Short mmCIF file of C-alpha atoms in Angstrom, two decimals:
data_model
loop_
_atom_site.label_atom_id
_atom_site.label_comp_id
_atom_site.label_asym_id
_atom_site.label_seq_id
_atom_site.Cartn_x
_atom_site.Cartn_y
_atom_site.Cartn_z
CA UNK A 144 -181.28 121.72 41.30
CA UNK A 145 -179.56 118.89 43.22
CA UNK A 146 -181.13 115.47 42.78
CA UNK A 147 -182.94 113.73 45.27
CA UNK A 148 -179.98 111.25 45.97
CA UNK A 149 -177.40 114.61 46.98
CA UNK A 150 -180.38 115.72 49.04
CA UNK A 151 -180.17 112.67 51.02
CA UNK A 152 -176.76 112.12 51.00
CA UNK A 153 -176.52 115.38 52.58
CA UNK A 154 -179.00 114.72 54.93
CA UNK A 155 -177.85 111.57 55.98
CA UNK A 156 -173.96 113.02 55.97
CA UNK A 157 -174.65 115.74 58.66
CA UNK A 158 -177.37 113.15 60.31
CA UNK A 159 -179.53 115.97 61.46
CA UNK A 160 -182.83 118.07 60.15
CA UNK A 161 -182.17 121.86 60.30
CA UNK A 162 -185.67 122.35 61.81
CA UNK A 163 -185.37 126.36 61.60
CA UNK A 164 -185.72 127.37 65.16
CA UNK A 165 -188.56 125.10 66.65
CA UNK A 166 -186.21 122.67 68.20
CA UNK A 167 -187.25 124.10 71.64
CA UNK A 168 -187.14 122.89 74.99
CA UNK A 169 -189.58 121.26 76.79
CA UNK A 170 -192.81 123.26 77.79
CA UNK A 171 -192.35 123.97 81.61
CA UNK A 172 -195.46 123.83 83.65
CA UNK A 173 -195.57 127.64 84.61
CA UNK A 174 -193.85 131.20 82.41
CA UNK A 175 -190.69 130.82 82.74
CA UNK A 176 -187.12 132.54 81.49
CA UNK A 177 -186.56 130.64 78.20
CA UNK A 178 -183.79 131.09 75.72
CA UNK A 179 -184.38 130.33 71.91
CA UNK A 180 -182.14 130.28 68.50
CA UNK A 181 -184.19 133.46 67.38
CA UNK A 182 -182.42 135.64 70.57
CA UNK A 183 -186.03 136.05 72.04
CA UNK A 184 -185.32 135.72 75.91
CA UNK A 185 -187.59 136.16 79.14
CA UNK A 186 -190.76 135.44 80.52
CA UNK A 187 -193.27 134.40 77.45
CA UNK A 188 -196.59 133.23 77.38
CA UNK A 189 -198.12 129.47 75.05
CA UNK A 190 -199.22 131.66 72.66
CA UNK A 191 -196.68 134.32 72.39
CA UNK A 192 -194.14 131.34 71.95
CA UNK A 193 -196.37 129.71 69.37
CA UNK A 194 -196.50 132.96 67.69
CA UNK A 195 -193.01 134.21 68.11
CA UNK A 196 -191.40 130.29 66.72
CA UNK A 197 -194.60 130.14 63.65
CA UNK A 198 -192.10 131.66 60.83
CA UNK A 199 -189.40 129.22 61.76
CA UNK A 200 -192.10 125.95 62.08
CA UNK A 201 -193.22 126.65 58.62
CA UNK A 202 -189.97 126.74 57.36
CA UNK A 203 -188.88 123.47 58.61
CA UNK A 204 -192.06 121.77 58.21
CA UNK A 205 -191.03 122.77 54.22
CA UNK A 206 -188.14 121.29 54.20
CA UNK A 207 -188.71 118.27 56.29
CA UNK A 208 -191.50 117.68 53.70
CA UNK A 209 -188.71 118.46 50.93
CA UNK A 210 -186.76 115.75 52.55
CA UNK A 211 -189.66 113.07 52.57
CA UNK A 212 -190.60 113.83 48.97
CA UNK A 213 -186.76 113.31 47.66
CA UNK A 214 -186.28 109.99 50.24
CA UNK A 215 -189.69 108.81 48.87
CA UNK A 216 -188.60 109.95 45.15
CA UNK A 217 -185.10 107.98 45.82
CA UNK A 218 -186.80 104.98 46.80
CA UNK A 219 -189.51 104.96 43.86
CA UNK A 220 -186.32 104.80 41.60
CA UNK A 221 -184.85 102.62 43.68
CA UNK A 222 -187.45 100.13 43.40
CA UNK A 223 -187.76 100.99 39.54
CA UNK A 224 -184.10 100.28 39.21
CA UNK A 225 -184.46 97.05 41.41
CA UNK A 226 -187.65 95.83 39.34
CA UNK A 227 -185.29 96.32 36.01
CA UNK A 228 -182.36 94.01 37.59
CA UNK A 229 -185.13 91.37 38.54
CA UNK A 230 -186.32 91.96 34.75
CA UNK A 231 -182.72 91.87 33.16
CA UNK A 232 -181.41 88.92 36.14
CA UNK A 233 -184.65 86.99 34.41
CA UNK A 234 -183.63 87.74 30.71
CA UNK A 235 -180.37 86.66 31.30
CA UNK A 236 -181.47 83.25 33.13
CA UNK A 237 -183.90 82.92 29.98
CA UNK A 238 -180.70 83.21 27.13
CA UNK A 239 -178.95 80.78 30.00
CA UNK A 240 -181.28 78.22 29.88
CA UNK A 241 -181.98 78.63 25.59
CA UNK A 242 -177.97 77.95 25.64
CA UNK A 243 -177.88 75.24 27.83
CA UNK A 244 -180.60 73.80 25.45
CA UNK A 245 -178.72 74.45 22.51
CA UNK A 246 -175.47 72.70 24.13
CA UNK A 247 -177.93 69.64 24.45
CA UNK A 248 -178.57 69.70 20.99
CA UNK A 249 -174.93 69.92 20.08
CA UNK A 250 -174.36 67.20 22.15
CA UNK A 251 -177.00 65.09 20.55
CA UNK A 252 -175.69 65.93 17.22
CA UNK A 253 -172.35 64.86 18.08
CA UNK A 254 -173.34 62.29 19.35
CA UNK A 255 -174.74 61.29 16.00
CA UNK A 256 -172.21 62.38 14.54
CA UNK A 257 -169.51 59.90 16.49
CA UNK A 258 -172.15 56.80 16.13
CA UNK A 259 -172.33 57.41 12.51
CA UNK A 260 -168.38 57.65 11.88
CA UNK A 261 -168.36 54.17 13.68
CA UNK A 262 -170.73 52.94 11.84
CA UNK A 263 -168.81 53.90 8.40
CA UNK A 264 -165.55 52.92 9.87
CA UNK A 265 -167.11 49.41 11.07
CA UNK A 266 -168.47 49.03 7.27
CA UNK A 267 -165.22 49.97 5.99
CA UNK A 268 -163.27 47.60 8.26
CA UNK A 269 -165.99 44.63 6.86
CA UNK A 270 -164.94 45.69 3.35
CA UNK A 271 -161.33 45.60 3.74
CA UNK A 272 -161.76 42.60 5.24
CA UNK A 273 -163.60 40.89 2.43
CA UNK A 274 -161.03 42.74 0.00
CA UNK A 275 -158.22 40.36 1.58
CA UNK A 276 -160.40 37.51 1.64
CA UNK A 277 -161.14 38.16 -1.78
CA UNK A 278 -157.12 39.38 -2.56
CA UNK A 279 -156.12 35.57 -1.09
CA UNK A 280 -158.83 33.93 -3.12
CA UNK A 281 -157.31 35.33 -6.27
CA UNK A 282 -154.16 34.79 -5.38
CA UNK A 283 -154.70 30.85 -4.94
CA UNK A 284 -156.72 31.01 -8.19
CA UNK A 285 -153.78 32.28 -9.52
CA UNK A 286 -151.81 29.46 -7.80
CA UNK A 287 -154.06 26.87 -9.33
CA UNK A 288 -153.86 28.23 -12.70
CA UNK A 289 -149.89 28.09 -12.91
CA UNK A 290 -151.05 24.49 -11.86
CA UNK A 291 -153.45 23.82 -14.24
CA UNK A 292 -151.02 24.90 -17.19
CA UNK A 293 -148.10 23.52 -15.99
CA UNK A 294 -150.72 20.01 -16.41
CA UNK A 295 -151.66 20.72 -19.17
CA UNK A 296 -147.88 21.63 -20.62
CA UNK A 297 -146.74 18.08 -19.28
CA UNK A 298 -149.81 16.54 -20.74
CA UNK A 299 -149.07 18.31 -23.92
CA UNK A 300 -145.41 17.02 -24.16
CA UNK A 301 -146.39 13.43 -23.35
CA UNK A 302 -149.04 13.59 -25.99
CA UNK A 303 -147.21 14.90 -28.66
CA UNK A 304 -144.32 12.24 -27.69
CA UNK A 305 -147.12 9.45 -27.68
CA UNK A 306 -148.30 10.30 -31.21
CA UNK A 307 -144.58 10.78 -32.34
CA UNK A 308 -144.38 7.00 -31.25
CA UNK A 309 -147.94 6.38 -32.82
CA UNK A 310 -146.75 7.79 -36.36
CA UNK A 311 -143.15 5.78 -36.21
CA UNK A 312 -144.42 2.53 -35.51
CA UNK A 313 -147.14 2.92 -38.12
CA UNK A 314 -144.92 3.51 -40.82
CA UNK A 315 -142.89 0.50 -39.44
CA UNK A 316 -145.70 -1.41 -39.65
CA UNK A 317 -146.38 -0.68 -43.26
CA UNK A 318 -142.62 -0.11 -44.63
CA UNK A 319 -140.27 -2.20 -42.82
CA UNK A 320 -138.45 -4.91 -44.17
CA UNK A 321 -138.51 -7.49 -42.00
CA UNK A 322 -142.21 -9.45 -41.74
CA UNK A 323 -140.86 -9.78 -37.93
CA UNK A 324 -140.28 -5.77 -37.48
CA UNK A 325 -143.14 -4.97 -38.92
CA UNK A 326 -145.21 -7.15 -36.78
CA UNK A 327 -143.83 -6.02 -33.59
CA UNK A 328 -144.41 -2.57 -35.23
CA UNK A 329 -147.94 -3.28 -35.69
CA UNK A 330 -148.59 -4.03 -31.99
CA UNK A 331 -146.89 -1.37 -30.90
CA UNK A 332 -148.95 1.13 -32.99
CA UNK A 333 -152.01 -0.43 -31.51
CA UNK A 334 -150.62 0.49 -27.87
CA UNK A 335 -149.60 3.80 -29.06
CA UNK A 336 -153.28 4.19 -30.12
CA UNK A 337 -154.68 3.44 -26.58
CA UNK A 338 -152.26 5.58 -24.85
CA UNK A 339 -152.73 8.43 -27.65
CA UNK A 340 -156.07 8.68 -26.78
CA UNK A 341 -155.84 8.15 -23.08
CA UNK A 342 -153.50 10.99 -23.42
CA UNK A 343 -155.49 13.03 -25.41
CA UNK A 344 -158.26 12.44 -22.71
CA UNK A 345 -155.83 13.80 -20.04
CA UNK A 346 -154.71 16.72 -22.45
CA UNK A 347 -158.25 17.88 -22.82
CA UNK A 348 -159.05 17.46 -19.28
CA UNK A 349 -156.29 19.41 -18.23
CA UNK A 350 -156.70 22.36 -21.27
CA UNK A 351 -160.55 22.37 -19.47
CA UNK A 352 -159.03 22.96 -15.97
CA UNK A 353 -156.81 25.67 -17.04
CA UNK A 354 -160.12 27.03 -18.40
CA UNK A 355 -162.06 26.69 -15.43
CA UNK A 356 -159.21 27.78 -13.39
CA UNK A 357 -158.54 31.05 -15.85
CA UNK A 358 -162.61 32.20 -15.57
CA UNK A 359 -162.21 31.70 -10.90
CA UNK A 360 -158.89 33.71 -11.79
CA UNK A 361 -161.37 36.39 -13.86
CA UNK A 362 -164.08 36.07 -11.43
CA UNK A 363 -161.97 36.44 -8.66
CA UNK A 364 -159.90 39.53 -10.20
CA UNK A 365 -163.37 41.23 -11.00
CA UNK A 366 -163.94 40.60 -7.15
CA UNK A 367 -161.29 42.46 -6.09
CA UNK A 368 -161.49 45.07 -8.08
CA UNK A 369 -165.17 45.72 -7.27
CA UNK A 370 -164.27 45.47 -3.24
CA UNK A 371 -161.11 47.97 -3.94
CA UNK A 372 -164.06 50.30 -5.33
CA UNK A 373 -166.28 49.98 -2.81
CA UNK A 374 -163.47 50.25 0.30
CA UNK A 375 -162.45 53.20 -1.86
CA UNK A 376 -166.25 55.04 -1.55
CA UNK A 377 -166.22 53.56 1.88
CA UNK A 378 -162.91 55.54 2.60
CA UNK A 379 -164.92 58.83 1.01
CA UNK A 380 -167.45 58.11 3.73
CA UNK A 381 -165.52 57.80 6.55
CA UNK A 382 -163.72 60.57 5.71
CA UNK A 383 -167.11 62.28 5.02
CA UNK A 384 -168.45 61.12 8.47
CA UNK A 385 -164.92 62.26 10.41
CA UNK A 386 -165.25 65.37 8.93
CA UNK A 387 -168.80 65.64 10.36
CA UNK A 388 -167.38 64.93 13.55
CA UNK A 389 -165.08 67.43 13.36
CA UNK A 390 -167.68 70.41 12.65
CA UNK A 391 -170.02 69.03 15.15
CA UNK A 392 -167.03 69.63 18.19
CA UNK A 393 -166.35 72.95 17.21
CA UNK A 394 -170.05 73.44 17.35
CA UNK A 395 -170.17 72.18 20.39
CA UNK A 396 -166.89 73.67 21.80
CA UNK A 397 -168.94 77.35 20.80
CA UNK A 398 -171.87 76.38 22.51
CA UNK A 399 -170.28 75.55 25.45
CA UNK A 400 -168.43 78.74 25.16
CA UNK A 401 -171.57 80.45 24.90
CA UNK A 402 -173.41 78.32 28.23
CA UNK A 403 -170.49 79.65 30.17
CA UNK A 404 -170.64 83.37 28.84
CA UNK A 405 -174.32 82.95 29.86
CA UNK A 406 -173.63 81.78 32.81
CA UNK A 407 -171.23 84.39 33.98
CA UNK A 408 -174.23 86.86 32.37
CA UNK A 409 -176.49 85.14 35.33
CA UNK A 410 -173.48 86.04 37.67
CA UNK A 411 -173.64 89.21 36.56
CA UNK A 412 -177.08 90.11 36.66
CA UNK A 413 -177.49 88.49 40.07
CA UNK A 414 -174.68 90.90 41.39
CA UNK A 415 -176.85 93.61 39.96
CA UNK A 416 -179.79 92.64 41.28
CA UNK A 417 -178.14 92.05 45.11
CA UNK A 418 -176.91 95.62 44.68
CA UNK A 419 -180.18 96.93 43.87
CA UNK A 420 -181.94 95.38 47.06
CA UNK A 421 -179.15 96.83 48.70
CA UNK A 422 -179.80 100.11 47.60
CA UNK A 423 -183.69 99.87 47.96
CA UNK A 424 -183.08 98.77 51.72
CA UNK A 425 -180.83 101.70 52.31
CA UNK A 426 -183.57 104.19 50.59
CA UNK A 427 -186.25 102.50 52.61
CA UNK A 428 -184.47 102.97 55.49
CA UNK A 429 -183.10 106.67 54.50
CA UNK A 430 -186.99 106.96 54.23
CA UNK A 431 -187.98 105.48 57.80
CA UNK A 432 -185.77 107.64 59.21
CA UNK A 433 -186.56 110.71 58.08
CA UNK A 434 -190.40 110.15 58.69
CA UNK A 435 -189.55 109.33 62.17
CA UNK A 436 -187.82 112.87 62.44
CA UNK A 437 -190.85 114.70 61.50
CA UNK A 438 -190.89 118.25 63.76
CA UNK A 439 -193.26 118.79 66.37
CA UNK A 440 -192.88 122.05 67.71
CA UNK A 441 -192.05 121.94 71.69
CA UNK A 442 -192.83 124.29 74.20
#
């Protein structure tokens, strides 16, 4: 059997209702000759007419009712088919919405994401920095050992000359010849024991200072190397972090791919849904119209 729709469409393509041969003209106010679609011609009576056109009534009162049951069947499913675009046009807005949410998170989270690499960059930057602080202070540690030694190595030299001059003019002093020699010998071995042990003073001062100087050189060595470890497993962070930063874009690049999919979804579903109100008005008015032509038998 055709479906309700090719009922309608047929009815609505030939834009009439085959009434079946009551379709008559108006009654005239006395007998009079009529003509009709069943051949019947001549003076007839009310009642004959009535009784002559009552086959061809029934039949079209059947099918005009077969017409209002498929136009009212059409626009139940219609309606059904409008109510499920409304239903799937509200899904869709619902998955819109949870993806514009989840872009928001995204965003937060690279957001986060960013702050944090700055953060580990901006540590990493203070380390370096302190690494070449720390790099110069070695360096002039260094500088001031060389110093130091090379002190030390001139006081050194002086000292050992000093005590050279110490030990000659003491055994002048005792073994010379000449009462005069050894005299002058003496006093000169008691100024060569003054500046011996002034410059023994200055020898041990300056061994000290390279010392001193060799432990800031140490100290500042250990320094270094502890700030080149910790710019090193700053570096790991950063790189850490960046990486973060990385996963959290293509996280958000997706769920911006997804908001827009969504929101052609919504675009798509509200197409569907205008097309179904379209079709519901059209079915209504298929309806109205076909009420509207109920027959009335006319005579």
């Amino acid at each position: 059997m055709p479906s309700n729709k090719i009922i309608l469409q047929q009815f609505l393509a030939a834009n009439l209702l085959v009434h079946a041969g009551w379709a008559l003209p108006a009654a005239p106010t006395a007998p009079q000759q009529l003509v009709v679609r069943d051949g019947l011609s001549g003076p007839v009576s009310k009642d004959s007419l009535i009784q002559a056109r009552e086959p061809g009534y029934q039949a079209g009162q059947a099918r005009y009712q077969n017409l209002v049951d498929a136009a009212k069947a059409n626009l139940y499913g219609e309606k059904a088919e409008y109510k499920g675009a409304v239903h799937n046009l509200n899904v869709e807005k619902s998955e819109y919405k949870g993806a514009v949410h989840n872009l928001n998170v995204e965003k937060l989270e690279l957001y986060g994401a960013k702050k944090t690499l700055n953060d580990q960059v901006g540590q990493l930057k203070g380390l370096e920095a302190q690494r070449t602080s720390a790099v110069k202070d070695l360096y002039g540690a260094k500088y001031q050992l060389n110093a130091a030694e090379t002190t030390a190595k001139h006081a050194g030299e002086i000292y050992n000359d000093v005590q050279g001059e110490l030990k000659t003019n003491q055994w002048k002093a005792q073994h010379a010849a000449d009462p005069q020699q050894r005299y002058l010998a003496g006093q000169a071995y008691n100024k060569d024991l003054s500046a011996v042990s002034t410059w023994q003073d200055n020898l041990n001062r300056a061994n000290k200072q390279v010392w001193l100087t060799n432990g800031k050189v140490y100290s500042e060595g250990a320094r270094v190397n502890l700030l080149t470890g910790k710019v090193v497993g700053q570096q790991g962070n950063v790189n850490a972090a960046n990486y973060q930063v990385g996963k959290e874009q293509q996280d958000y690049g997706k769920a911006q791919y997804f908001v827009n999919k969504e929101r052609q979804d919504v675009l798509h579903a509200q197409g569907g849904v205008d097309k179904e109100r379209t079709d519901v008005y059209r079915a209504q008015d298929a309806y109205n119209r076909i009420v509207a032509d109920r027959p009335v038998p006319r005579y």
